[in-house]
PDB file of N, CA, C and O in Angstrom:
ATOM      1  N   UNK A   4      -5.388  23.704  -0.567  1.00 80.00           N
ATOM      2  CA  UNK A   4      -3.656  23.137   0.178  1.00 80.00           C
ATOM      3  C   UNK A   4      -3.763  21.610  -0.189  1.00 80.00           C
ATOM      4  O   UNK A   4      -2.942  21.141  -0.670  1.00 80.00           O
ATOM      5  N   UNK A   5      -5.084  20.901   0.281  1.00 81.00           N
ATOM      6  CA  UNK A   5      -4.866  19.568  -0.387  1.00 81.00           C
ATOM      7  C   UNK A   5      -4.530  19.256  -1.837  1.00 81.00           C
ATOM      8  O   UNK A   5      -4.018  17.976  -1.825  1.00 81.00           O
ATOM      9  N   UNK A   6      -5.393  19.616  -2.658  1.00 87.00           N
ATOM     10  CA  UNK A   6      -5.493  19.507  -3.954  1.00 87.00           C
ATOM     11  C   UNK A   6      -4.025  19.497  -4.666  1.00 87.00           C
ATOM     12  O   UNK A   6      -3.070  18.785  -5.360  1.00 87.00           O
ATOM     13  N   UNK A   7      -3.043  20.624  -4.136  1.00 93.00           N
ATOM     14  CA  UNK A   7      -1.435  20.685  -4.693  1.00 93.00           C
ATOM     15  C   UNK A   7      -0.952  20.023  -3.617  1.00 93.00           C
ATOM     16  O   UNK A   7       0.193  19.415  -4.927  1.00 93.00           O
ATOM     17  N   UNK A   8      -1.015  19.446  -2.976  1.00 92.00           N
ATOM     18  CA  UNK A   8      -0.438  18.494  -1.979  1.00 92.00           C
ATOM     19  C   UNK A   8      -0.662  17.081  -2.836  1.00 92.00           C
ATOM     20  O   UNK A   8       0.391  16.257  -2.880  1.00 92.00           O
ATOM     21  N   UNK A   9      -2.175  16.943  -3.541  1.00 87.00           N
ATOM     22  CA  UNK A   9      -2.632  15.382  -3.670  1.00 87.00           C
ATOM     23  C   UNK A   9      -1.785  15.330  -5.256  1.00 87.00           C
ATOM     24  O   UNK A   9      -0.866  14.776  -5.334  1.00 87.00           O
ATOM     25  N   UNK A  10      -1.802  16.786  -5.690  1.00 92.00           N
ATOM     26  CA  UNK A  10      -1.101  16.651  -7.262  1.00 92.00           C
ATOM     27  C   UNK A  10       0.516  16.228  -7.322  1.00 92.00           C
ATOM     28  O   UNK A  10       1.180  15.782  -8.145  1.00 92.00           O
ATOM     29  N   UNK A  11       1.331  17.228  -6.058  1.00 94.00           N
ATOM     30  CA  UNK A  11       2.227  16.424  -5.777  1.00 94.00           C
ATOM     31  C   UNK A  11       2.957  15.056  -5.635  1.00 94.00           C
ATOM     32  O   UNK A  11       3.938  14.550  -5.821  1.00 94.00           O
ATOM     33  N   UNK A  12       1.916  14.572  -4.611  1.00 93.00           N
ATOM     34  CA  UNK A  12       1.989  13.343  -4.226  1.00 93.00           C
ATOM     35  C   UNK A  12       1.945  12.330  -5.795  1.00 93.00           C
ATOM     36  O   UNK A  12       2.741  11.546  -5.821  1.00 93.00           O
ATOM     37  N   UNK A  13       0.650  12.795  -6.283  1.00 93.00           N
ATOM     38  CA  UNK A  13       0.539  12.011  -7.534  1.00 93.00           C
ATOM     39  C   UNK A  13       1.931  12.154  -8.631  1.00 93.00           C
ATOM     40  O   UNK A  13       2.497  11.107  -8.996  1.00 93.00           O
ATOM     41  N   UNK A  14       2.499  13.007  -8.636  1.00 95.00           N
ATOM     42  CA  UNK A  14       3.560  13.344  -9.495  1.00 95.00           C
ATOM     43  C   UNK A  14       5.173  12.827  -8.904  1.00 95.00           C
ATOM     44  O   UNK A  14       5.670  12.054  -9.882  1.00 95.00           O
ATOM     45  N   UNK A  15       5.304  12.879  -8.054  1.00 97.00           N
ATOM     46  CA  UNK A  15       6.571  12.059  -6.869  1.00 97.00           C
ATOM     47  C   UNK A  15       6.113  10.682  -7.277  1.00 97.00           C
ATOM     48  O   UNK A  15       7.354   9.624  -7.591  1.00 97.00           O
ATOM     49  N   UNK A  16       4.982   9.955  -7.401  1.00 97.00           N
ATOM     50  CA  UNK A  16       5.070   8.690  -7.290  1.00 97.00           C
ATOM     51  C   UNK A  16       5.233   8.150  -9.147  1.00 97.00           C
ATOM     52  O   UNK A  16       6.032   7.100  -9.262  1.00 97.00           O
ATOM     53  N   UNK A  17       4.900   8.711 -10.078  1.00 96.00           N
ATOM     54  CA  UNK A  17       4.992   8.860 -11.520  1.00 96.00           C
ATOM     55  C   UNK A  17       6.648   8.659 -11.645  1.00 96.00           C
ATOM     56  O   UNK A  17       7.089   8.119 -12.299  1.00 96.00           O
ATOM     57  N   UNK A  18       7.202  10.109 -11.038  1.00 98.00           N
ATOM     58  CA  UNK A  18       8.568  10.151 -11.240  1.00 98.00           C
ATOM     59  C   UNK A  18       9.494   9.258 -10.715  1.00 98.00           C
ATOM     60  O   UNK A  18      10.689   8.739 -11.355  1.00 98.00           O
ATOM     61  N   UNK A  19       8.801   8.864  -9.476  1.00 98.00           N
ATOM     62  CA  UNK A  19       9.955   7.700  -8.605  1.00 98.00           C
ATOM     63  C   UNK A  19       9.792   6.325  -9.431  1.00 98.00           C
ATOM     64  O   UNK A  19      10.735   5.935  -9.587  1.00 98.00           O
ATOM     65  N   UNK A  20       8.554   5.983  -9.913  1.00 97.00           N
ATOM     66  CA  UNK A  20       8.529   4.913 -10.550  1.00 97.00           C
ATOM     67  C   UNK A  20       9.076   4.865 -11.546  1.00 97.00           C
ATOM     68  O   UNK A  20       9.542   3.732 -12.530  1.00 97.00           O
ATOM     69  N   UNK A  21       9.191   5.914 -12.559  1.00 98.00           N
ATOM     70  CA  UNK A  21      10.092   6.040 -13.801  1.00 98.00           C
ATOM     71  C   UNK A  21      11.647   5.867 -13.761  1.00 98.00           C
ATOM     72  O   UNK A  21      12.463   5.676 -14.150  1.00 98.00           O
ATOM     73  N   UNK A  22      12.257   6.557 -12.450  1.00 98.00           N
ATOM     74  CA  UNK A  22      13.265   6.538 -12.076  1.00 98.00           C
ATOM     75  C   UNK A  22      13.815   5.260 -11.732  1.00 98.00           C
ATOM     76  O   UNK A  22      15.208   4.527 -11.723  1.00 98.00           O
ATOM     77  N   UNK A  23      12.800   4.381 -11.163  1.00 97.00           N
ATOM     78  CA  UNK A  23      13.434   2.921 -10.599  1.00 97.00           C
ATOM     79  C   UNK A  23      12.817   2.000 -11.464  1.00 97.00           C
ATOM     80  O   UNK A  23      12.777   0.563 -11.481  1.00 97.00           O
ATOM     81  N   UNK A  24      12.571   2.440 -13.064  1.00 96.00           N
ATOM     82  CA  UNK A  24      11.815   1.252 -13.936  1.00 96.00           C
ATOM     83  C   UNK A  24      12.787  -0.224 -14.155  1.00 96.00           C
ATOM     84  O   UNK A  24      12.460  -0.856 -14.183  1.00 96.00           O
ATOM     85  N   UNK A  25      14.592   0.241 -14.301  1.00 96.00           N
ATOM     86  CA  UNK A  25      15.201  -0.905 -14.251  1.00 96.00           C
ATOM     87  C   UNK A  25      15.469  -1.614 -13.280  1.00 96.00           C
ATOM     88  O   UNK A  25      16.572  -2.268 -13.198  1.00 96.00           O
ATOM     89  N   UNK A  26      14.621  -0.985 -12.052  1.00 95.00           N
ATOM     90  CA  UNK A  26      15.134  -2.174 -10.920  1.00 95.00           C
ATOM     91  C   UNK A  26      13.980  -3.121 -10.317  1.00 95.00           C
ATOM     92  O   UNK A  26      12.750  -2.955 -11.272  1.00 95.00           O
ATOM     93  N   UNK A  27      13.788  -3.618  -9.087  1.00 94.00           N
ATOM     94  CA  UNK A  27      12.975  -4.551  -8.931  1.00 94.00           C
ATOM     95  C   UNK A  27      11.829  -3.836  -8.195  1.00 94.00           C
ATOM     96  O   UNK A  27      10.745  -4.296  -7.674  1.00 94.00           O
ATOM     97  N   UNK A  28      11.933  -2.564  -7.920  1.00 95.00           N
ATOM     98  CA  UNK A  28      10.972  -1.688  -7.504  1.00 95.00           C
ATOM     99  C   UNK A  28       9.928  -1.694  -7.935  1.00 95.00           C
ATOM    100  O   UNK A  28       9.885  -1.169  -9.244  1.00 95.00           O
ATOM    101  N   UNK A  29       8.723  -1.332  -7.208  1.00 96.00           N
ATOM    102  CA  UNK A  29       7.346  -0.775  -7.925  1.00 96.00           C
ATOM    103  C   UNK A  29       6.911   0.101  -6.782  1.00 96.00           C
ATOM    104  O   UNK A  29       6.862  -0.012  -5.873  1.00 96.00           O
ATOM    105  N   UNK A  30       6.493   1.305  -7.691  1.00 97.00           N
ATOM    106  CA  UNK A  30       6.241   2.582  -6.849  1.00 97.00           C
ATOM    107  C   UNK A  30       4.432   2.431  -7.210  1.00 97.00           C
ATOM    108  O   UNK A  30       4.631   2.969  -8.541  1.00 97.00           O
ATOM    109  N   UNK A  31       3.376   2.927  -6.358  1.00 96.00           N
ATOM    110  CA  UNK A  31       2.364   2.833  -6.462  1.00 96.00           C
ATOM    111  C   UNK A  31       1.511   3.806  -5.270  1.00 96.00           C
ATOM    112  O   UNK A  31       2.187   3.470  -4.221  1.00 96.00           O
ATOM    113  N   UNK A  32       1.002   4.496  -5.147  1.00 96.00           N
ATOM    114  CA  UNK A  32       0.506   5.024  -4.403  1.00 96.00           C
ATOM    115  C   UNK A  32      -1.307   4.292  -4.152  1.00 96.00           C
ATOM    116  O   UNK A  32      -1.892   3.952  -5.188  1.00 96.00           O
ATOM    117  N   UNK A  33      -1.700   4.251  -2.763  1.00 95.00           N
ATOM    118  CA  UNK A  33      -2.899   3.308  -2.518  1.00 95.00           C
ATOM    119  C   UNK A  33      -3.342   3.957  -1.579  1.00 95.00           C
ATOM    120  O   UNK A  33      -2.924   4.422  -0.432  1.00 95.00           O
ATOM    121  N   UNK A  34      -4.649   3.719  -1.543  1.00 93.00           N
ATOM    122  CA  UNK A  34      -5.387   4.481  -0.901  1.00 93.00           C
ATOM    123  C   UNK A  34      -6.229   3.411   0.340  1.00 93.00           C
ATOM    124  O   UNK A  34      -6.823   2.523  -0.444  1.00 93.00           O
ATOM    125  N   UNK A  35      -6.314   3.591   1.382  1.00 93.00           N
ATOM    126  CA  UNK A  35      -6.977   2.454   2.255  1.00 93.00           C
ATOM    127  C   UNK A  35      -8.386   2.628   2.247  1.00 93.00           C
ATOM    128  O   UNK A  35      -8.668   1.888   3.226  1.00 93.00           O
ATOM    129  N   UNK A  36      -8.477   3.732   1.664  1.00 91.00           N
ATOM    130  CA  UNK A  36     -10.217   4.052   1.962  1.00 91.00           C
ATOM    131  C   UNK A  36     -10.496   5.038   3.451  1.00 91.00           C
ATOM    132  O   UNK A  36      -9.468   4.907   4.583  1.00 91.00           O
ATOM    133  N   UNK A  37     -11.570   5.084   3.151  1.00 93.00           N
ATOM    134  CA  UNK A  37     -12.039   6.004   4.897  1.00 93.00           C
ATOM    135  C   UNK A  37     -12.299   5.203   5.806  1.00 93.00           C
ATOM    136  O   UNK A  37     -12.947   3.771   5.990  1.00 93.00           O
ATOM    137  N   UNK A  38     -11.292   4.903   6.782  1.00 95.00           N
ATOM    138  CA  UNK A  38     -11.024   4.306   7.831  1.00 95.00           C
ATOM    139  C   UNK A  38     -11.284   4.413   9.388  1.00 95.00           C
ATOM    140  O   UNK A  38     -11.037   5.913   9.803  1.00 95.00           O
ATOM    141  N   UNK A  39     -11.570   3.772  10.079  1.00 94.00           N
ATOM    142  CA  UNK A  39     -12.781   3.990  11.520  1.00 94.00           C
ATOM    143  C   UNK A  39     -11.081   4.335  12.312  1.00 94.00           C
ATOM    144  O   UNK A  39     -10.300   3.245  12.367  1.00 94.00           O
ATOM    145  N   UNK A  40     -10.989   5.450  12.389  1.00 91.00           N
ATOM    146  CA  UNK A  40     -10.039   6.274  13.349  1.00 91.00           C
ATOM    147  C   UNK A  40     -10.089   7.121  14.234  1.00 91.00           C
ATOM    148  O   UNK A  40     -11.577   7.481  13.839  1.00 91.00           O
ATOM    149  N   UNK A  41      -9.231   7.757  15.253  1.00 92.00           N
ATOM    150  CA  UNK A  41      -9.374   8.762  15.901  1.00 92.00           C
ATOM    151  C   UNK A  41      -9.591  10.118  15.429  1.00 92.00           C
ATOM    152  O   UNK A  41     -10.636  11.137  15.195  1.00 92.00           O
ATOM    153  N   UNK A  42      -9.345  10.236  14.188  1.00 90.00           N
ATOM    154  CA  UNK A  42      -8.922  11.097  13.338  1.00 90.00           C
ATOM    155  C   UNK A  42     -10.329  11.279  12.674  1.00 90.00           C
ATOM    156  O   UNK A  42     -10.942  12.386  11.958  1.00 90.00           O
ATOM    157  N   UNK A  43     -10.863  10.042  12.126  1.00 90.00           N
ATOM    158  CA  UNK A  43     -12.421  10.125  11.370  1.00 90.00           C
ATOM    159  C   UNK A  43     -13.590  10.078  12.451  1.00 90.00           C
ATOM    160  O   UNK A  43     -14.586  10.090  12.013  1.00 90.00           O
ATOM    161  N   UNK A  44     -13.232  10.262  13.674  1.00 93.00           N
ATOM    162  CA  UNK A  44     -14.506   9.974  14.608  1.00 93.00           C
ATOM    163  C   UNK A  44     -14.939   8.752  14.752  1.00 93.00           C
ATOM    164  O   UNK A  44     -15.891   8.348  14.959  1.00 93.00           O
ATOM    165  N   UNK A  45     -14.153   7.578  14.401  1.00 93.00           N
ATOM    166  CA  UNK A  45     -14.526   6.465  14.409  1.00 93.00           C
ATOM    167  C   UNK A  45     -15.419   6.097  13.360  1.00 93.00           C
ATOM    168  O   UNK A  45     -15.701   5.042  13.531  1.00 93.00           O
ATOM    169  N   UNK A  46     -15.802   6.894  12.318  1.00 93.00           N
ATOM    170  CA  UNK A  46     -16.235   6.482  11.031  1.00 93.00           C
ATOM    171  C   UNK A  46     -15.757   5.799  10.285  1.00 93.00           C
ATOM    172  O   UNK A  46     -14.432   6.175   9.814  1.00 93.00           O
ATOM    173  N   UNK A  47     -15.962   4.892   9.319  1.00 93.00           N
ATOM    174  CA  UNK A  47     -15.500   4.489   7.822  1.00 93.00           C
ATOM    175  C   UNK A  47     -15.381   3.186   8.346  1.00 93.00           C
ATOM    176  O   UNK A  47     -15.734   2.119   9.475  1.00 93.00           O
ATOM    177  N   UNK A  48     -14.207   2.343   7.661  1.00 93.00           N
ATOM    178  CA  UNK A  48     -14.148   1.065   7.667  1.00 93.00           C
ATOM    179  C   UNK A  48     -13.149   0.058   8.430  1.00 93.00           C
ATOM    180  O   UNK A  48     -12.553   1.619   9.410  1.00 93.00           O
ATOM    181  N   UNK A  49     -12.848  -0.898   8.898  1.00 94.00           N
ATOM    182  CA  UNK A  49     -12.103  -1.203   9.699  1.00 94.00           C
ATOM    183  C   UNK A  49     -10.415  -1.122   9.526  1.00 94.00           C
ATOM    184  O   UNK A  49     -10.356  -0.911   8.288  1.00 94.00           O
ATOM    185  N   UNK A  50      -9.866  -1.091  10.377  1.00 94.00           N
ATOM    186  CA  UNK A  50      -8.576  -0.822  10.228  1.00 94.00           C
ATOM    187  C   UNK A  50      -7.761  -1.899   9.450  1.00 94.00           C
ATOM    188  O   UNK A  50      -6.958  -2.184   8.728  1.00 94.00           O
ATOM    189  N   UNK A  51      -8.622  -3.553   9.621  1.00 96.00           N
ATOM    190  CA  UNK A  51      -7.822  -4.361   8.995  1.00 96.00           C
ATOM    191  C   UNK A  51      -8.299  -4.596   7.757  1.00 96.00           C
ATOM    192  O   UNK A  51      -7.263  -4.880   7.130  1.00 96.00           O
ATOM    193  N   UNK A  52      -9.080  -4.072   6.948  1.00 94.00           N
ATOM    194  CA  UNK A  52      -9.607  -4.303   5.832  1.00 94.00           C
ATOM    195  C   UNK A  52      -8.753  -3.145   5.143  1.00 94.00           C
ATOM    196  O   UNK A  52      -8.099  -3.176   3.945  1.00 94.00           O
ATOM    197  N   UNK A  53      -8.480  -1.791   5.459  1.00 95.00           N
ATOM    198  CA  UNK A  53      -7.683  -1.025   5.321  1.00 95.00           C
ATOM    199  C   UNK A  53      -6.220  -1.430   5.215  1.00 95.00           C
ATOM    200  O   UNK A  53      -5.468  -1.358   3.809  1.00 95.00           O
ATOM    201  N   UNK A  54      -5.768  -1.688   6.354  1.00 96.00           N
ATOM    202  CA  UNK A  54      -4.234  -2.705   6.301  1.00 96.00           C
ATOM    203  C   UNK A  54      -4.337  -3.651   4.729  1.00 96.00           C
ATOM    204  O   UNK A  54      -3.091  -3.386   4.392  1.00 96.00           O
ATOM    205  N   UNK A  55      -4.875  -4.310   4.979  1.00 94.00           N
ATOM    206  CA  UNK A  55      -5.147  -5.493   3.745  1.00 94.00           C
ATOM    207  C   UNK A  55      -5.021  -5.099   2.550  1.00 94.00           C
ATOM    208  O   UNK A  55      -4.553  -5.585   1.361  1.00 94.00           O
ATOM    209  N   UNK A  56      -5.451  -3.892   2.297  1.00 92.00           N
ATOM    210  CA  UNK A  56      -5.571  -2.639   0.816  1.00 92.00           C
ATOM    211  C   UNK A  56      -4.016  -2.817   0.320  1.00 92.00           C
ATOM    212  O   UNK A  56      -3.728  -2.813  -0.428  1.00 92.00           O
ATOM    213  N   UNK A  57      -3.690  -1.911   1.440  1.00 94.00           N
ATOM    214  CA  UNK A  57      -2.215  -1.451   1.634  1.00 94.00           C
ATOM    215  C   UNK A  57      -0.970  -2.717   0.996  1.00 94.00           C
ATOM    216  O   UNK A  57      -0.372  -2.444   0.634  1.00 94.00           O
ATOM    217  N   UNK A  58      -1.030  -3.361   2.077  1.00 96.00           N
ATOM    218  CA  UNK A  58      -0.243  -4.231   2.030  1.00 96.00           C
ATOM    219  C   UNK A  58      -0.449  -5.131   0.551  1.00 96.00           C
ATOM    220  O   UNK A  58       0.838  -5.859  -0.040  1.00 96.00           O
ATOM    221  N   UNK A  59      -1.502  -5.471  -0.202  1.00 93.00           N
ATOM    222  CA  UNK A  59      -1.792  -5.943  -1.139  1.00 93.00           C
ATOM    223  C   UNK A  59      -0.631  -5.626  -2.388  1.00 93.00           C
ATOM    224  O   UNK A  59      -0.100  -6.374  -3.279  1.00 93.00           O
ATOM    225  N   UNK A  60      -0.784  -4.222  -2.580  1.00 92.00           N
ATOM    226  CA  UNK A  60      -0.003  -3.638  -3.402  1.00 92.00           C
ATOM    227  C   UNK A  60       1.528  -3.471  -2.855  1.00 92.00           C
ATOM    228  O   UNK A  60       2.500  -3.419  -3.827  1.00 92.00           O
ATOM    229  N   UNK A  61       1.847  -3.298  -1.825  1.00 94.00           N
ATOM    230  CA  UNK A  61       2.943  -3.600  -0.853  1.00 94.00           C
ATOM    231  C   UNK A  61       3.731  -4.888  -1.289  1.00 94.00           C
ATOM    232  O   UNK A  61       4.959  -4.673  -1.675  1.00 94.00           O
ATOM    233  N   UNK A  62       3.165  -5.824  -1.796  1.00 95.00           N
ATOM    234  CA  UNK A  62       3.615  -7.044  -1.814  1.00 95.00           C
ATOM    235  C   UNK A  62       3.672  -7.209  -3.378  1.00 95.00           C
ATOM    236  O   UNK A  62       3.745  -8.500  -3.816  1.00 95.00           O
ATOM    237  N   UNK A  63       3.001  -6.448  -4.064  1.00 93.00           N
ATOM    238  CA  UNK A  63       3.110  -6.715  -5.720  1.00 93.00           C
ATOM    239  C   UNK A  63       4.508  -7.477  -6.374  1.00 93.00           C
ATOM    240  O   UNK A  63       5.315  -7.231  -5.960  1.00 93.00           O
ATOM    241  N   UNK A  64       4.030  -8.022  -7.172  1.00 93.00           N
ATOM    242  CA  UNK A  64       5.184  -9.163  -7.769  1.00 93.00           C
ATOM    243  C   UNK A  64       5.835  -8.289  -8.927  1.00 93.00           C
ATOM    244  O   UNK A  64       5.423  -7.150  -8.980  1.00 93.00           O
ATOM    245  N   UNK A  65       6.880  -9.060  -9.882  1.00 91.00           N
ATOM    246  CA  UNK A  65       7.887  -7.917  -9.994  1.00 91.00           C
ATOM    247  C   UNK A  65       6.908  -7.829 -11.760  1.00 91.00           C
ATOM    248  O   UNK A  65       7.246  -6.624 -12.325  1.00 91.00           O
ATOM    249  N   UNK A  66       5.611  -8.861 -11.794  1.00 92.00           N
ATOM    250  CA  UNK A  66       5.082  -7.966 -13.400  1.00 92.00           C
ATOM    251  C   UNK A  66       3.631  -7.230 -13.082  1.00 92.00           C
ATOM    252  O   UNK A  66       2.989  -6.962 -13.634  1.00 92.00           O
ATOM    253  N   UNK A  67       3.939  -6.818 -11.809  1.00 94.00           N
ATOM    254  CA  UNK A  67       2.695  -6.065 -11.049  1.00 94.00           C
ATOM    255  C   UNK A  67       3.220  -4.359 -11.529  1.00 94.00           C
ATOM    256  O   UNK A  67       4.111  -4.092 -12.517  1.00 94.00           O
ATOM    257  N   UNK A  68       2.014  -3.550 -11.932  1.00 95.00           N
ATOM    258  CA  UNK A  68       1.975  -2.270 -12.165  1.00 95.00           C
ATOM    259  C   UNK A  68       2.868  -1.362 -11.458  1.00 95.00           C
ATOM    260  O   UNK A  68       3.187  -1.722 -10.035  1.00 95.00           O
ATOM    261  N   UNK A  69       3.209  -0.435 -12.189  1.00 96.00           N
ATOM    262  CA  UNK A  69       4.398   0.841 -11.348  1.00 96.00           C
ATOM    263  C   UNK A  69       3.320   2.129 -11.929  1.00 96.00           C
ATOM    264  O   UNK A  69       3.044   2.248 -12.753  1.00 96.00           O
ATOM    265  N   UNK A  70       3.900   3.197 -10.947  1.00 96.00           N
ATOM    266  CA  UNK A  70       3.459   4.453 -11.467  1.00 96.00           C
ATOM    267  C   UNK A  70       1.863   4.539 -11.260  1.00 96.00           C
ATOM    268  O   UNK A  70       1.216   5.714 -12.278  1.00 96.00           O
ATOM    269  N   UNK A  71       0.940   4.029 -10.522  1.00 95.00           N
ATOM    270  CA  UNK A  71      -0.481   4.069 -10.383  1.00 95.00           C
ATOM    271  C   UNK A  71      -0.982   4.396  -8.911  1.00 95.00           C
ATOM    272  O   UNK A  71      -0.239   4.260  -8.251  1.00 95.00           O
ATOM    273  N   UNK A  72      -2.537   4.732  -9.366  1.00 94.00           N
ATOM    274  CA  UNK A  72      -2.954   4.956  -7.952  1.00 94.00           C
ATOM    275  C   UNK A  72      -3.855   4.054  -7.892  1.00 94.00           C
ATOM    276  O   UNK A  72      -4.625   3.606  -9.068  1.00 94.00           O
ATOM    277  N   UNK A  73      -4.074   3.414  -6.746  1.00 94.00           N
ATOM    278  CA  UNK A  73      -5.387   2.574  -6.618  1.00 94.00           C
ATOM    279  C   UNK A  73      -6.404   2.975  -4.938  1.00 94.00           C
ATOM    280  O   UNK A  73      -5.662   3.263  -4.372  1.00 94.00           O
ATOM    281  N   UNK A  74      -7.150   2.942  -5.415  1.00 92.00           N
ATOM    282  CA  UNK A  74      -8.305   2.511  -4.442  1.00 92.00           C
ATOM    283  C   UNK A  74      -9.614   1.758  -4.670  1.00 92.00           C
ATOM    284  O   UNK A  74     -10.214   1.919  -5.342  1.00 92.00           O
ATOM    285  N   UNK A  75      -9.303   0.290  -3.805  1.00 89.00           N
ATOM    286  CA  UNK A  75     -10.222  -0.372  -4.092  1.00 89.00           C
ATOM    287  C   UNK A  75     -11.507   0.043  -3.226  1.00 89.00           C
ATOM    288  O   UNK A  75     -12.686  -0.236  -3.769  1.00 89.00           O
ATOM    289  N   UNK A  76     -11.648   1.169  -2.382  1.00 87.00           N
ATOM    290  CA  UNK A  76     -13.106   1.474  -1.829  1.00 87.00           C
ATOM    291  C   UNK A  76     -13.957   2.505  -2.900  1.00 87.00           C
ATOM    292  O   UNK A  76     -15.361   1.948  -3.299  1.00 87.00           O
ATOM    293  N   UNK A  77     -13.475   2.883  -3.945  1.00 85.00           N
ATOM    294  CA  UNK A  77     -13.947   3.897  -4.874  1.00 85.00           C
ATOM    295  C   UNK A  77     -13.995   3.093  -6.179  1.00 85.00           C
ATOM    296  O   UNK A  77     -14.891   3.565  -7.379  1.00 85.00           O
ATOM    297  N   UNK A  78     -13.379   2.239  -6.102  1.00 80.00           N
ATOM    298  CA  UNK A  78     -13.903   1.051  -7.752  1.00 80.00           C
ATOM    299  C   UNK A  78     -13.464  -0.309  -7.043  1.00 80.00           C
ATOM    300  O   UNK A  78     -12.319  -1.338  -7.768  1.00 80.00           O
ATOM    301  N   UNK A  79     -14.209  -0.904  -6.731  1.00 69.00           N
ATOM    302  CA  UNK A  79     -14.253  -2.319  -6.079  1.00 69.00           C
ATOM    303  C   UNK A  79     -14.529  -3.286  -6.831  1.00 69.00           C
ATOM    304  O   UNK A  79     -14.244  -4.265  -6.847  1.00 69.00           O
ATOM    305  N   UNK A  80     -14.974  -3.068  -7.957  1.00 73.00           N
ATOM    306  CA  UNK A  80     -15.624  -4.004  -9.014  1.00 73.00           C
ATOM    307  C   UNK A  80     -14.106  -3.955 -10.113  1.00 73.00           C
ATOM    308  O   UNK A  80     -14.179  -5.236 -10.667  1.00 73.00           O
ATOM    309  N   UNK A  81     -14.004  -3.225 -10.592  1.00 71.00           N
ATOM    310  CA  UNK A  81     -12.670  -3.333 -11.386  1.00 71.00           C
ATOM    311  C   UNK A  81     -11.213  -3.690 -10.971  1.00 71.00           C
ATOM    312  O   UNK A  81     -11.142  -4.395  -9.608  1.00 71.00           O
ATOM    313  N   UNK A  82     -10.098  -3.202 -11.058  1.00 79.00           N
ATOM    314  CA  UNK A  82      -9.004  -3.207 -10.710  1.00 79.00           C
ATOM    315  C   UNK A  82      -8.642  -2.995  -9.613  1.00 79.00           C
ATOM    316  O   UNK A  82      -7.462  -2.663  -8.699  1.00 79.00           O
ATOM    317  N   UNK A  83      -9.325  -1.798  -9.030  1.00 85.00           N
ATOM    318  CA  UNK A  83      -8.990  -0.875  -8.034  1.00 85.00           C
ATOM    319  C   UNK A  83      -8.079   0.704  -8.671  1.00 85.00           C
ATOM    320  O   UNK A  83      -8.098   1.777  -7.905  1.00 85.00           O
ATOM    321  N   UNK A  84      -7.862   0.251 -10.058  1.00 87.00           N
ATOM    322  CA  UNK A  84      -6.689   1.530 -10.320  1.00 87.00           C
ATOM    323  C   UNK A  84      -7.772   2.874 -10.534  1.00 87.00           C
ATOM    324  O   UNK A  84      -8.727   2.382 -11.148  1.00 87.00           O
ATOM    325  N   UNK A  85      -7.635   3.665 -10.602  1.00 83.00           N
ATOM    326  CA  UNK A  85      -7.749   5.036 -10.450  1.00 83.00           C
ATOM    327  C   UNK A  85      -7.105   5.946 -11.568  1.00 83.00           C
ATOM    328  O   UNK A  85      -6.035   6.192 -11.045  1.00 83.00           O
ATOM    329  N   UNK A  86      -7.725   5.892 -12.462  1.00 81.00           N
ATOM    330  CA  UNK A  86      -6.552   7.315 -13.532  1.00 81.00           C
ATOM    331  C   UNK A  86      -6.490   8.727 -12.836  1.00 81.00           C
ATOM    332  O   UNK A  86      -7.087   8.987 -11.899  1.00 81.00           O
ATOM    333  N   UNK A  87      -5.199   8.795 -13.235  1.00 75.00           N
ATOM    334  CA  UNK A  87      -4.327  10.414 -12.481  1.00 75.00           C
ATOM    335  C   UNK A  87      -5.312  11.340 -12.948  1.00 75.00           C
ATOM    336  O   UNK A  87      -6.040  12.200 -12.471  1.00 75.00           O
TER     337      UNK A  87
END
C-alpha cells in the first residue's frame, strides 16, 4: 500500500505544479526526515530540524523549483533534491 500511495503523491505533486505553472505558486514534496515523535518511538532527529526543512521549501522564492521532491536527510551534501 505504501508504494502505491507514494506514487500517487508523486504524480499529484507533478500534476499540481503543472496546473499552477503560470501562477506564483510552487508545489513541491518535502520529506522532513526521520523525526523523533510518538509514532517513531522517540527515535530520529529533532522536531525543530524537521520543521526547518519543511519551512525552507514552503517559503521558496519565485525563481525556486516546482514539481520536485526534496529530502535533505538522504541528500544533505547536494541540493536535497531526490529524482522521482
